[in-house]
CSV table of C-alpha atoms in Angstrom, one decimal:
chain,number,residue,atom,x,y,z
A,1,MET,CA,0.0,-0.2,0.0
A,2,ALA,CA,3.1,2.2,0.9
A,3,SER,CA,4.2,2.1,-2.5
A,4,PHE,CA,0.8,3.2,-3.8
A,5,GLY,CA,1.1,6.5,-2.0
A,6,LYS,CA,4.4,7.5,-3.6
A,7,LEU,CA,2.6,6.3,-6.9
A,8,ALA,CA,-0.2,8.7,-6.1
A,9,ALA,CA,2.3,11.4,-4.5
A,10,LYS,CA,4.5,10.8,-7.8
A,11,VAL,CA,1.5,11.0,-10.2
A,12,VAL,CA,0.5,14.5,-8.6
A,13,ASP,CA,3.7,16.1,-9.1
A,14,TRP,CA,3.9,16.0,-12.6
A,15,PHE,CA,0.5,16.9,-13.3
A,16,ALA,CA,0.2,19.2,-11.3
A,17,ALA,CA,4.2,20.3,-12.6
A,18,LEU,CA,2.7,19.6,-17.0
A,19,ALA,CA,-0.8,21.6,-15.5
A,20,VAL,CA,1.7,25.0,-14.7
A,21,VAL,CA,3.6,24.7,-18.0
A,22,VAL,CA,0.2,23.7,-20.7
A,23,MET,CA,-2.0,27.0,-18.4
A,24,THR,CA,1.3,28.9,-19.1
A,25,LEU,CA,1.1,27.9,-22.6
A,26,LEU,CA,-2.3,28.7,-23.2
A,27,VAL,CA,-2.4,32.2,-21.7
A,28,PHE,CA,1.0,33.0,-23.2
A,29,PHE,CA,-0.6,32.3,-26.7
A,30,GLN,CA,-3.9,33.7,-25.9
A,31,VAL,CA,-2.1,37.2,-25.0
A,32,ALA,CA,0.5,36.8,-28.1
A,33,ASN,CA,-2.7,35.8,-30.6
A,34,ARG,CA,-4.9,38.9,-28.6
A,35,TYR,CA,-2.7,41.8,-28.4
A,36,ILE,CA,0.3,40.8,-31.6
A,37,ILE,CA,-2.1,38.7,-34.2
A,38,GLY,CA,-5.5,40.3,-32.8
A,39,TRP,CA,-7.9,37.0,-33.5
A,40,ILE,CA,-9.3,35.6,-30.4
A,41,VAL,CA,-9.5,32.1,-29.1
A,42,PRO,CA,-12.3,31.5,-26.3
A,43,TRP,CA,-11.2,27.9,-24.9
A,44,THR,CA,-7.6,29.2,-23.9
A,45,GLU,CA,-9.0,31.4,-20.8
A,46,GLU,CA,-11.7,28.6,-19.9
A,47,VAL,CA,-8.8,25.9,-20.0
A,48,SER,CA,-6.6,27.8,-17.7
A,49,ARG,CA,-8.3,28.4,-15.5
A,50,ILE,CA,-9.9,24.9,-15.2
A,51,LEU,CA,-5.8,24.2,-15.0
A,52,PHE,CA,-5.4,26.4,-12.5
A,53,ILE,CA,-8.3,25.1,-9.5
A,54,TRP,CA,-6.8,21.3,-11.3
A,55,ILE,CA,-3.0,23.0,-9.8
A,56,THR,CA,-4.8,25.1,-6.3
A,57,PHE,CA,-6.1,20.9,-5.9
A,58,ALA,CA,-2.5,19.8,-6.9
A,59,GLY,CA,-1.0,21.6,-5.2
A,60,ALA,CA,-3.2,21.3,-1.0
A,61,TYR,CA,-2.7,17.7,-1.8
A,62,ILE,CA,1.4,18.3,-2.6
A,63,ALA,CA,1.3,20.2,0.8
A,64,LEU,CA,-0.6,18.3,3.1
A,65,LYS,CA,1.5,15.5,2.3
A,66,ALA,CA,5.0,17.3,3.1
A,67,ASN,CA,3.2,18.2,5.8
A,68,SER,CA,3.6,22.4,4.4
A,69,HIS,CA,0.1,23.1,5.0
A,70,ILE,CA,-0.6,26.3,6.2
A,71,ALA,CA,-1.4,25.9,9.7
A,72,VAL,CA,-1.9,28.3,12.5
A,73,HIS,CA,0.7,27.0,14.8
A,74,THR,CA,0.1,30.9,18.2
A,75,PHE,CA,-3.2,28.5,18.3
A,76,PHE,CA,-2.2,25.2,18.6
A,77,LYS,CA,0.6,26.4,20.1
A,78,ARG,CA,-1.4,27.5,23.4
A,79,PHE,CA,-2.5,23.1,23.2
A,80,THR,CA,-0.7,20.8,26.2
A,81,PRO,CA,0.8,18.8,23.9
A,82,LYS,CA,-1.7,16.1,24.1
A,83,ASN,CA,-4.2,17.7,22.3
A,84,GLN,CA,-1.7,18.7,20.1
A,85,GLU,CA,-1.5,15.6,18.5
A,86,GLN,CA,-4.3,14.8,18.2
A,87,SER,CA,-5.1,18.2,16.6
A,88,ARG,CA,-2.3,17.4,14.1
A,89,THR,CA,-3.7,13.9,13.1
A,90,PHE,CA,-7.7,16.1,13.4
């Protein structure tokens, strides 16, 4: 089961990296076409927006797996050590 978790993490990492590259290229293509050629491609904005949403979810998963997700440390420092451990698992 641990190997499946590692495989899933690698797939999400590659998906996030590929999605960032594709989104960047789409936005550049849209801007270049709009201002240089004068031709508007309507689907690039929608695809970029959907990719941005998926990148956000993939990034949240990657941050959670790396234990670097945003947390309010000052709030949890007031807990007892036992409650701190319980709150981390929650």
